[in-house]
Amino acid sequence: MKIRGMARLAENNEFFTLFRRGRFGPFADLNTARHILSAVPGMPEGDLNDFGRGGVTVRRVMLTALLAAWDANGTLSREAGVLGWNGDGCTAENLAFWQDYVSCGREAARGGLFVATLPTIPYCEAAIALKCLGPVAYYRTAPSGTELQTLLDASPRGQYLCGEVTVSGVCMMLADTALDGTPLPDRPTLREIFAAWEEQL
């Protein structure tokens, strides 16, 4: 498996890429980031027309996925899959839904809040924005790069955007399982894998 590109978003809305050493921001908000990142030369086209409708986690994943594809020189296959891995998933959205449910006497809650609690939603929205037609899923494994490597090696050959959402940021990696490459470092998070590779480059 070869890693083609990688990007991460820090808590202060600052983005970093691995291979192209891109650094963007910090931005005042994600909408500002969307406009500036979309204008970066070589940025893959993304359908961000519904950007404002998604929750914060969805917007963060969409932009970080776009940058991971940019880091790979825009070589994102239409057949690419988009996978979520470990992290906090949609914990913030789950909490918002629960608090709304409790405040409504535990009898009702706003249905619009529920959809975002599903851990696949940010990755589905990223797949739609990047026009990826491959599989979309969310996996929870032991916190280990080796586990993620095993999961990807067992998947059908092709490209996969793999993402991890935490309270403090997002990390996305574009892997190609049809190509040979260096195994993932055995680190517990994608962010730590990013940092380990950043030191080696």
XYZ file of N, CA and C in Angstrom:
603
model
N 0.841 -1.181 0.000
C 0.000 0.000 0.000
C 0.884 1.243 0.000
N 0.530 2.187 -0.845
C 1.294 3.434 -0.924
C 0.433 4.600 -0.446
N 1.010 5.444 0.384
C 0.317 6.649 0.829
C 0.593 7.733 -0.199
N -0.467 8.259 -0.818
C -0.318 9.256 -1.886
C -0.382 10.679 -1.350
N -1.169 10.887 -0.299
C -1.330 12.238 0.244
C -1.875 12.171 1.649
N -1.646 13.234 2.401
C -2.124 13.280 3.777
C -2.310 14.742 4.178
N -3.372 15.015 4.934
C -3.632 16.372 5.411
C -4.216 16.299 6.811
N -3.957 17.352 7.565
C -4.569 17.423 8.890
C -5.036 18.840 9.174
N -6.064 18.911 9.987
C -6.654 20.174 10.411
C -6.459 20.289 11.909
N -5.856 21.386 12.339
C -5.644 21.631 13.764
C -6.856 22.367 14.350
N -6.878 22.441 15.649
C -8.008 23.023 16.371
C -8.275 24.478 15.990
N -7.244 25.213 15.597
C -7.396 26.635 15.283
C -7.725 26.882 13.805
N -8.251 25.870 13.120
C -8.590 25.953 11.693
C -7.364 26.220 10.834
N -6.255 25.596 11.187
C -5.040 25.646 10.377
C -4.832 24.271 9.765
N -4.547 24.238 8.465
C -4.396 22.988 7.725
C -2.934 22.763 7.351
N -2.532 21.489 7.348
C -1.176 21.101 6.966
C -1.263 19.905 6.022
N -0.365 19.846 5.036
C -0.269 18.664 4.186
C 1.116 18.064 4.332
N 1.210 16.762 4.075
C 2.441 16.027 4.342
C 3.486 16.173 3.242
N 3.168 15.751 2.039
C 4.185 15.679 0.985
C 4.486 17.028 0.348
N 3.467 17.850 0.162
C 3.679 19.161 -0.465
C 4.004 20.231 0.578
N 4.028 19.829 1.831
C 4.362 20.741 2.935
C 3.501 22.007 2.933
N 2.239 21.815 2.576
C 1.323 22.949 2.562
C 0.938 23.365 3.970
N 0.755 24.656 4.135
C 0.291 25.207 5.413
C -0.677 26.332 5.085
N -1.916 26.186 5.536
C -2.969 27.137 5.206
C -3.683 27.567 6.485
N -3.824 28.867 6.662
C -4.507 29.383 7.838
C -3.524 29.826 8.901
N -4.000 29.995 10.120
C -5.343 29.668 10.618
C -6.411 30.588 10.036
N -7.615 30.013 9.926
C -8.737 30.740 9.362
C -9.718 31.112 10.469
N -10.394 32.234 10.276
C -11.383 32.687 11.258
C -12.539 31.699 11.365
N -12.902 31.080 10.233
C -13.989 30.096 10.234
C -13.810 29.173 9.039
N -14.589 28.114 9.011
C -14.443 27.105 7.956
C -14.946 27.591 6.604
N -15.893 28.514 6.581
C -16.364 29.035 5.304
C -15.278 29.866 4.631
N -14.558 30.656 5.411
C -13.417 31.404 4.870
C -12.385 30.434 4.325
N -12.112 29.368 5.085
C -11.163 28.340 4.637
C -11.622 27.735 3.316
N -12.899 27.457 3.184
C -13.444 26.869 1.948
C -13.134 27.749 0.746
N -13.391 29.042 0.861
C -13.173 29.948 -0.266
C -11.696 30.055 -0.630
N -10.845 30.156 0.356
C -9.406 30.307 0.088
C -8.814 29.007 -0.439
N -9.168 27.873 0.168
C -8.615 26.594 -0.282
C -9.091 26.243 -1.695
N -10.333 26.559 -2.029
C -10.862 26.267 -3.365
C -10.094 27.002 -4.459
N -9.461 28.122 -4.105
C -8.733 28.932 -5.083
C -7.249 28.561 -5.185
N -6.795 27.605 -4.373
C -5.384 27.197 -4.416
C -5.110 26.494 -5.746
N -4.034 26.885 -6.451
C -3.722 26.230 -7.727
C -3.555 24.717 -7.562
N -4.174 23.970 -8.478
C -4.073 22.514 -8.446
C -5.033 21.826 -7.500
N -5.862 22.600 -6.791
C -6.831 21.994 -5.868
C -7.869 21.232 -6.685
N -8.121 19.959 -6.340
C -9.155 19.211 -7.072
C -10.511 19.900 -6.939
N -11.325 19.727 -7.957
C -12.666 20.296 -7.884
C -13.485 19.531 -6.872
N -14.169 20.257 -6.040
C -15.068 19.632 -5.085
C -16.415 20.316 -5.143
N -17.464 19.557 -4.987
C -18.805 20.119 -4.975
C -19.099 20.561 -3.544
N -18.840 21.821 -3.282
C -19.033 22.358 -1.936
C -20.251 23.271 -1.855
N -21.202 23.084 -2.770
C -22.390 23.937 -2.794
C -23.238 23.781 -1.534
N -23.254 22.593 -0.942
C -24.045 22.362 0.275
C -23.188 22.467 1.535
N -22.049 23.106 1.427
C -21.103 23.186 2.539
C -21.748 23.718 3.819
N -22.545 24.756 3.696
C -23.155 25.387 4.865
C -24.224 24.545 5.541
N -24.748 23.555 4.846
C -25.806 22.719 5.428
C -25.252 21.680 6.382
N -23.993 21.294 6.199
C -23.406 20.265 7.040
C -22.992 20.809 8.395
N -22.913 19.925 9.373
C -22.427 20.317 10.684
C -20.933 20.605 10.633
N -20.395 21.046 11.745
C -18.981 21.403 11.815
C -18.093 20.215 11.456
N -18.413 19.034 11.977
C -17.585 17.855 11.688
C -17.598 17.540 10.201
N -18.750 17.624 9.567
C -18.856 17.371 8.132
C -17.976 18.349 7.363
N -18.053 19.621 7.691
C -17.267 20.639 6.978
C -15.768 20.428 7.185
N -15.396 20.072 8.388
C -13.971 19.838 8.660
C -13.436 18.656 7.845
N -14.219 17.571 7.774
C -13.795 16.387 7.020
C -13.737 16.692 5.529
N -14.730 17.409 5.001
C -14.747 17.734 3.576
C -13.492 18.500 3.168
N -13.143 19.526 3.924
C -11.984 20.346 3.566
C -10.673 19.583 3.727
N -10.569 18.777 4.768
C -9.332 18.024 4.986
C -9.171 16.941 3.920
N -10.268 16.331 3.504
C -10.224 15.341 2.420
C -9.780 15.995 1.114
N -10.302 17.176 0.837
C -9.920 17.916 -0.358
C -8.415 18.187 -0.360
N -7.890 18.573 0.791
C -6.449 18.854 0.897
C -5.603 17.587 0.794
N -6.102 16.467 1.281
C -5.359 15.204 1.135
C -5.241 14.842 -0.343
N -6.304 15.084 -1.111
C -6.254 14.837 -2.557
C -5.298 15.818 -3.228
N -5.299 17.071 -2.783
C -4.362 18.063 -3.320
C -2.921 17.654 -3.023
N -2.698 17.137 -1.821
C -1.349 16.699 -1.434
C -0.853 15.572 -2.331
N -1.785 14.803 -2.894
C -1.453 13.713 -3.821
C -1.435 14.216 -5.261
N -1.264 15.530 -5.430
C -1.257 16.157 -6.759
C -2.564 15.962 -7.505
N -3.647 15.878 -6.759
C -4.971 15.782 -7.368
C -5.262 14.454 -8.030
N -4.525 13.404 -7.667
C -4.698 12.095 -8.313
C -5.724 11.238 -7.583
N -6.913 11.766 -7.425
C -7.973 11.039 -6.735
C -8.853 10.334 -7.762
N -8.930 9.017 -7.652
C -9.750 8.220 -8.559
C -11.232 8.420 -8.275
N -12.045 8.388 -9.317
C -13.507 8.452 -9.134
C -14.012 7.235 -8.371
N -13.250 6.141 -8.415
C -13.650 4.904 -7.735
C -13.131 4.834 -6.304
N -12.525 5.905 -5.813
C -11.969 5.901 -4.455
C -13.055 5.688 -3.410
N -12.684 4.953 -2.351
C -13.562 4.796 -1.206
C -13.215 5.835 -0.152
N -14.123 6.073 0.776
C -13.886 7.026 1.864
C -14.230 6.313 3.167
N -13.240 6.179 4.037
C -13.399 5.414 5.274
C -13.080 6.260 6.503
N -13.920 6.133 7.513
C -13.620 6.726 8.803
C -12.978 5.676 9.691
N -12.067 6.126 10.545
C -11.353 5.174 11.418
C -11.174 5.779 12.806
N -11.647 5.066 13.803
C -11.457 5.423 15.217
C -11.774 6.885 15.493
N -10.961 7.541 16.299
C -11.222 8.929 16.671
C -12.461 9.058 17.533
N -13.023 10.259 17.532
C -14.212 10.550 18.338
C -15.496 10.442 17.529
N -15.370 10.172 16.235
C -16.554 10.052 15.398
C -17.427 11.290 15.485
N -18.683 11.107 15.775
C -19.638 12.215 15.855
C -20.075 12.465 17.294
N -19.134 12.360 18.223
C -19.458 12.536 19.639
C -20.132 13.873 19.910
N -19.626 14.962 19.322
C -20.212 16.291 19.560
C -21.657 16.332 19.069
N -21.915 15.732 17.900
C -23.267 15.710 17.366
C -24.177 14.819 18.204
N -23.645 13.695 18.689
C -24.423 12.829 19.581
C -24.841 13.584 20.830
N -23.925 14.342 21.400
C -24.208 15.105 22.611
C -25.264 16.173 22.347
N -25.153 16.881 21.217
C -26.140 17.913 20.880
C -27.535 17.305 20.738
N -27.615 16.133 20.077
C -28.914 15.471 19.927
C -29.460 15.060 21.284
N -28.614 14.476 22.144
C -29.054 14.016 23.460
C -29.539 15.188 24.308
N -28.803 16.291 24.291
C -29.200 17.456 25.086
C -30.527 18.025 24.595
N -30.746 18.015 23.294
C -32.005 18.486 22.740
C -33.143 17.554 23.157
N -32.880 16.259 23.111
C -33.868 15.250 23.514
C -34.246 15.419 24.985
N -33.255 15.604 25.851
C -33.510 15.785 27.286
C -34.270 17.082 27.529
N -33.880 18.156 26.822
C -34.559 19.445 27.028
C -36.009 19.416 26.551
N -36.340 18.438 25.703
C -37.729 18.282 25.221
C -38.489 17.251 26.053
N -38.039 17.003 27.265
C -38.732 16.087 28.157
C -38.556 14.626 27.803
N -37.564 14.299 27.053
C -37.273 12.921 26.633
C -38.426 12.283 25.860
N -39.155 13.121 25.159
C -40.251 12.620 24.336
C -40.052 12.937 22.863
N -39.272 13.961 22.579
C -39.052 14.363 21.190
C -37.723 15.112 21.106
N -37.244 15.266 19.904
C -36.049 16.066 19.648
C -36.078 16.452 18.180
N -35.263 17.420 17.811
C -35.208 17.856 16.418
C -34.588 16.749 15.567
N -35.344 16.266 14.611
C -34.878 15.184 13.746
C -33.654 15.557 12.937
N -33.524 16.846 12.607
C -32.366 17.292 11.840
C -31.058 17.079 12.565
N -31.099 17.003 13.878
C -29.875 16.761 14.650
C -29.477 15.288 14.608
N -30.447 14.392 14.399
C -30.133 12.966 14.505
C -29.204 12.471 13.414
N -29.447 12.880 12.174
C -28.678 12.351 11.046
C -27.189 12.526 11.260
N -26.784 13.659 11.773
C -25.356 13.928 11.957
C -24.717 13.064 13.033
N -25.518 12.347 13.809
C -24.927 11.494 14.849
C -24.372 10.197 14.279
N -24.728 9.853 13.061
C -24.237 8.617 12.457
C -22.772 8.804 12.064
N -21.877 7.902 12.479
C -20.441 8.136 12.259
C -20.006 8.112 10.803
N -20.846 7.597 9.908
C -20.475 7.591 8.484
C -20.796 8.911 7.789
N -21.645 9.747 8.381
C -22.128 10.946 7.693
C -21.003 11.859 7.207
N -19.999 12.228 8.036
C -18.957 13.115 7.504
C -18.228 12.511 6.304
N -18.046 11.202 6.312
C -17.324 10.542 5.219
C -18.207 10.422 3.976
N -19.508 10.215 4.176
C -20.439 10.210 3.042
C -20.457 11.583 2.371
N -20.499 12.632 3.178
C -20.522 13.985 2.617
C -19.218 14.301 1.895
N -18.095 13.826 2.414
C -16.811 14.023 1.732
C -16.806 13.276 0.400
N -17.355 12.062 0.392
C -17.425 11.279 -0.849
C -18.282 11.998 -1.889
N -19.393 12.570 -1.460
C -20.262 13.307 -2.379
C -19.527 14.535 -2.916
N -18.884 15.281 -2.032
C -18.183 16.505 -2.442
C -17.063 16.212 -3.427
N -16.354 15.105 -3.236
C -15.227 14.772 -4.101
C -15.613 13.823 -5.237
N -16.906 13.519 -5.333
C -17.433 12.643 -6.390
C -16.767 11.266 -6.378
N -16.530 10.732 -5.187
C -15.951 9.392 -5.033
C -17.080 8.364 -5.055
N -16.947 7.365 -5.899
C -18.010 6.376 -6.069
C -17.730 5.055 -5.356
N -16.607 4.952 -4.674
C -16.244 3.723 -3.972
C -16.993 3.568 -2.660
N -16.655 2.525 -1.898
C -17.363 2.264 -0.639
C -17.103 3.341 0.410
N -18.104 3.547 1.251
C -17.982 4.466 2.383
C -18.326 3.670 3.631
N -17.483 3.795 4.661
C -17.713 3.042 5.902
C -16.994 3.731 7.051
N -17.336 3.307 8.242
C -16.636 3.766 9.445
C -16.222 2.525 10.224
N -14.959 2.466 10.625
C -14.433 1.316 11.348
C -13.833 1.751 12.680
N -14.053 0.917 13.688
C -13.380 1.108 14.971
C -12.559 -0.148 15.221
N -11.245 0.060 15.371
C -10.333 -1.050 15.647
C -9.486 -0.670 16.857
N -8.568 -1.545 17.217
C -7.582 -1.178 18.226
C -6.808 0.026 17.695
N -6.375 0.933 18.573
C -5.669 2.130 18.114
C -4.246 1.797 17.673
N -4.103 1.445 16.397
C -2.815 0.997 15.890
C -2.768 1.153 14.376
N -1.687 1.764 13.888
C -1.494 1.872 12.450
C -1.443 0.508 11.786
N -0.955 -0.486 12.513
C -0.909 -1.848 11.985
C -2.321 -2.367 11.734
N -3.242 -2.062 12.638
C -4.647 -2.470 12.455
C -5.262 -1.794 11.234
N -4.971 -0.507 11.063
C -5.488 0.214 9.898
C -4.898 -0.372 8.620
N -3.617 -0.680 8.642
C -2.959 -1.303 7.483
C -3.638 -2.633 7.132
N -3.914 -3.455 8.152
C -4.572 -4.748 7.941
C -5.955 -4.552 7.330
N -6.684 -3.576 7.833
C -8.020 -3.278 7.326
C -7.966 -2.879 5.854
N -7.025 -2.016 5.501
C -6.909 -1.570 4.114
C -6.403 -2.682 3.201
N -5.471 -3.491 3.706
C -4.954 -4.606 2.899
C -6.042 -5.627 2.586
N -7.045 -5.730 3.457
C -8.136 -6.688 3.255
C -9.236 -6.127 2.348
N -9.148 -4.840 2.027
C -10.153 -4.197 1.176
C -9.825 -4.427 -0.295
N -10.817 -4.311 -1.171
C -10.528 -4.428 -2.603
C -9.469 -3.412 -3.025
N -8.654 -3.783 -3.990
C -7.586 -2.901 -4.462
C -8.139 -1.578 -4.963
N -7.451 -0.505 -4.615
C -7.857 0.811 -5.082
C -7.458 1.898 -4.112
N -7.990 3.087 -4.343
C -7.692 4.237 -3.493
C -8.729 4.380 -2.387
N -8.243 4.803 -1.228
C -9.121 5.051 -0.077
C -8.680 6.321 0.630
N -9.630 7.209 0.831
C -9.413 8.346 1.715
C -9.810 7.878 3.102
N -8.865 7.837 4.016
C -9.130 7.378 5.379
C -9.071 8.580 6.309
N -10.067 8.725 7.157
C -10.124 9.885 8.023
C -10.319 9.548 9.479
N -9.846 10.471 10.295
C -10.008 10.350 11.745
C -10.429 11.722 12.281
N -11.529 11.739 13.010
C -12.055 12.976 13.593
C -11.838 12.932 15.098
N -11.262 13.998 15.628
C -11.154 14.152 17.078
C -11.701 15.527 17.454
N -11.825 15.776 18.729
C -12.307 17.074 19.184
C -11.368 18.177 18.716
N -10.070 17.886 18.680
C -9.087 18.923 18.345
C -8.729 18.998 16.868
N -9.233 18.111 16.025
C -8.885 18.206 14.620
C -9.336 17.025 13.789
N -8.877 17.028 12.542
C -9.184 15.976 11.578
C -7.887 15.612 10.870
N -7.718 14.346 10.554
C -6.588 13.909 9.745
C -7.131 12.989 8.658
N -6.688 13.213 7.419
C -7.122 12.396 6.276
C -5.893 11.891 5.534
N -5.972 10.655 5.075
C -4.864 10.017 4.364
C -5.424 9.386 3.094
N -4.748 9.624 1.954
C -5.132 8.981 0.704
C -4.169 7.827 0.458
N -4.697 6.598 0.563
C -3.894 5.388 0.389
C -4.299 4.697 -0.905
N -3.322 4.081 -1.564
C -3.597 3.288 -2.760
C -3.135 1.860 -2.499
N -4.090 0.950 -2.321
C -3.754 -0.437 -1.975
C -3.281 -1.236 -3.177
N -3.348 -0.647 -4.376
C -2.866 -1.342 -5.569
C -1.370 -1.114 -5.795
N -0.768 -0.222 -5.003
C 0.650 0.110 -5.157
C 1.437 -0.331 -3.934
N 2.705 -0.665 -4.148
C 3.583 -1.026 -3.033
C 4.122 0.235 -2.376
N 4.309 0.152 -1.073
C 4.854 1.286 -0.338
C 5.303 0.875 1.036
N 5.687 1.855 1.823
C 6.148 1.621 3.185
C 4.958 1.352 4.096
N 5.031 0.338 4.977
C 3.920 0.084 5.906
C 3.663 1.286 6.820
N 2.442 1.394 7.286
C 2.103 2.476 8.205
C 2.874 2.316 9.515
N 3.350 3.418 10.085
C 3.971 3.326 11.407
C 2.928 2.856 12.425
N 3.366 2.088 13.392
C 2.432 1.582 14.398
C 2.193 2.642 15.469
N 1.393 3.630 15.110
C 1.016 4.709 16.022
C -0.477 4.608 16.269
N -0.959 5.127 17.405
C -2.374 4.938 17.754
C -3.372 5.802 16.994
N -2.913 6.878 16.360
C -3.843 7.767 15.664
C -3.272 8.172 14.306
N -4.144 8.609 13.412
C -3.682 9.123 12.120
C -2.840 10.376 12.310
N -3.204 11.184 13.275
C -2.420 12.400 13.539
C -0.982 12.044 13.916
N -0.823 10.998 14.724
C 0.525 10.585 15.123
C 1.266 9.913 13.966
N 0.532 9.239 13.082
C 1.145 8.687 11.868
C 1.640 9.830 10.990
N 0.816 10.868 10.844
C 1.203 12.060 10.089
C 2.491 12.641 10.669
N 2.534 12.807 11.992
C 3.714 13.398 12.646
C 4.955 12.530 12.460
N 4.792 11.206 12.540
C 5.935 10.302 12.370
C 6.508 10.413 10.968
N 5.663 10.492 9.951
C 6.134 10.610 8.585
C 6.702 11.990 8.292
N 6.114 12.996 8.954
C 6.600 14.373 8.765
C 8.051 14.479 9.218
N 8.392 13.768 10.280
C 9.777 13.787 10.787
C 10.736 13.126 9.815
N 10.264 12.122 9.075
C 11.134 11.369 8.166
C 11.346 12.078 6.839
N 10.450 12.968 6.435
C 10.552 13.623 5.123
C 11.497 14.815 5.164
